[in-house]
Amino acid sequence: VCPARMCIHMQALYDSIPDPHHVVEFGSRIEQVITTPAPTAQPTTTTTTTTGAHQHDGNTNANSSNPNSSSNASSSNNSSSSSKGNVAVQLADGRTVYGSALVGADGVGSLVAGGHLGLSRPGYAGYVAFRGVADFPCPSPSPGVPTPPNSLPIPTDTVRQIWGRGVRAGMYPLTPSSCYWFVCYNEDEQAASRPPATPSQRQSAALSRVAHWAGQWGLAAAIRCTPPDDITWSRIADRWTPGPFGRGVVTLAGDAAHPMTPNLGQGGCAALEDAVVLGRLLG
């Protein structure tokens, strides 16, 4: 996900929070969850951990390597200080964050799901994916007008998917001059544990996966029009999570609860349903 777009979305989210002073900023991963009841009066805040990376095309399966977390709760730099709620999380930067409830929304590699609730590690699905958003200098032309160079190589009313031997790709127009794209390909599990080391290597690797299409379909152009820093790489994984998965004041939402592959086209939908149900219960 483009960092600039992510910042815009996060700012919009923060602007809608009634008490922004109780928001703990992004920047540190969770190390431990503590659920010892507090001896003092408890607040009405809810602690939420979340990550901002997406695993695949259109869904919210977060990249497990993303260390970011955020919370709507009170915080302390002293982990031995008196508790301020039913649950606390210790962060990698030494802070301890307190709240009345914890909703683990920390993605496919959720520490809350695996480390605290004991859910099994998501299983590797057999393929990996590159994703990005391409911005072209020129908008897509009107129907019947020749496509100029450096313009969006797909009509804005069209979704394109290309299937090959062991590789699949797609393009989804977002605006007249931009599109979301993905390239996913089969890979053995050992190789899938070694992602490209740098942004430029990610871009080169994505281009190599579509090189056999010899410039057809506009995929190579889309990859080249995406800043290397904005191209993501993800190891696709999923897990069936039958029955209740929460315990006490700790529960999960999104990919932390039910990571799924992009082929289902349901990751984002399920996360939104989680948010609606949680909002009703906590509101």
PDB file of C-alpha atoms in Angstrom, residues 20 144 183 198 215 230 252:
ATOM      1  CA  PRO A  20      -7.433  11.493  20.082  1.00  0.00           C
ATOM      2  CA  GLY A 144     -12.206   4.853 -29.876  1.00  0.00           C
ATOM      3  CA  VAL A 183       1.415 -10.524  -9.824  1.00  0.00           C
ATOM      4  CA  THR A 198      15.466  -4.106  -1.561  1.00  0.00           C
ATOM      5  CA  GLY A 215       4.902  -6.237 -22.951  1.00  0.00           C
ATOM      6  CA  ASP A 230       5.516   1.164  -2.944  1.00  0.00           C
ATOM      7  CA  LEU A 252      -9.448 -10.856  17.098  1.00  0.00           C
TER       8      LEU A 252
END
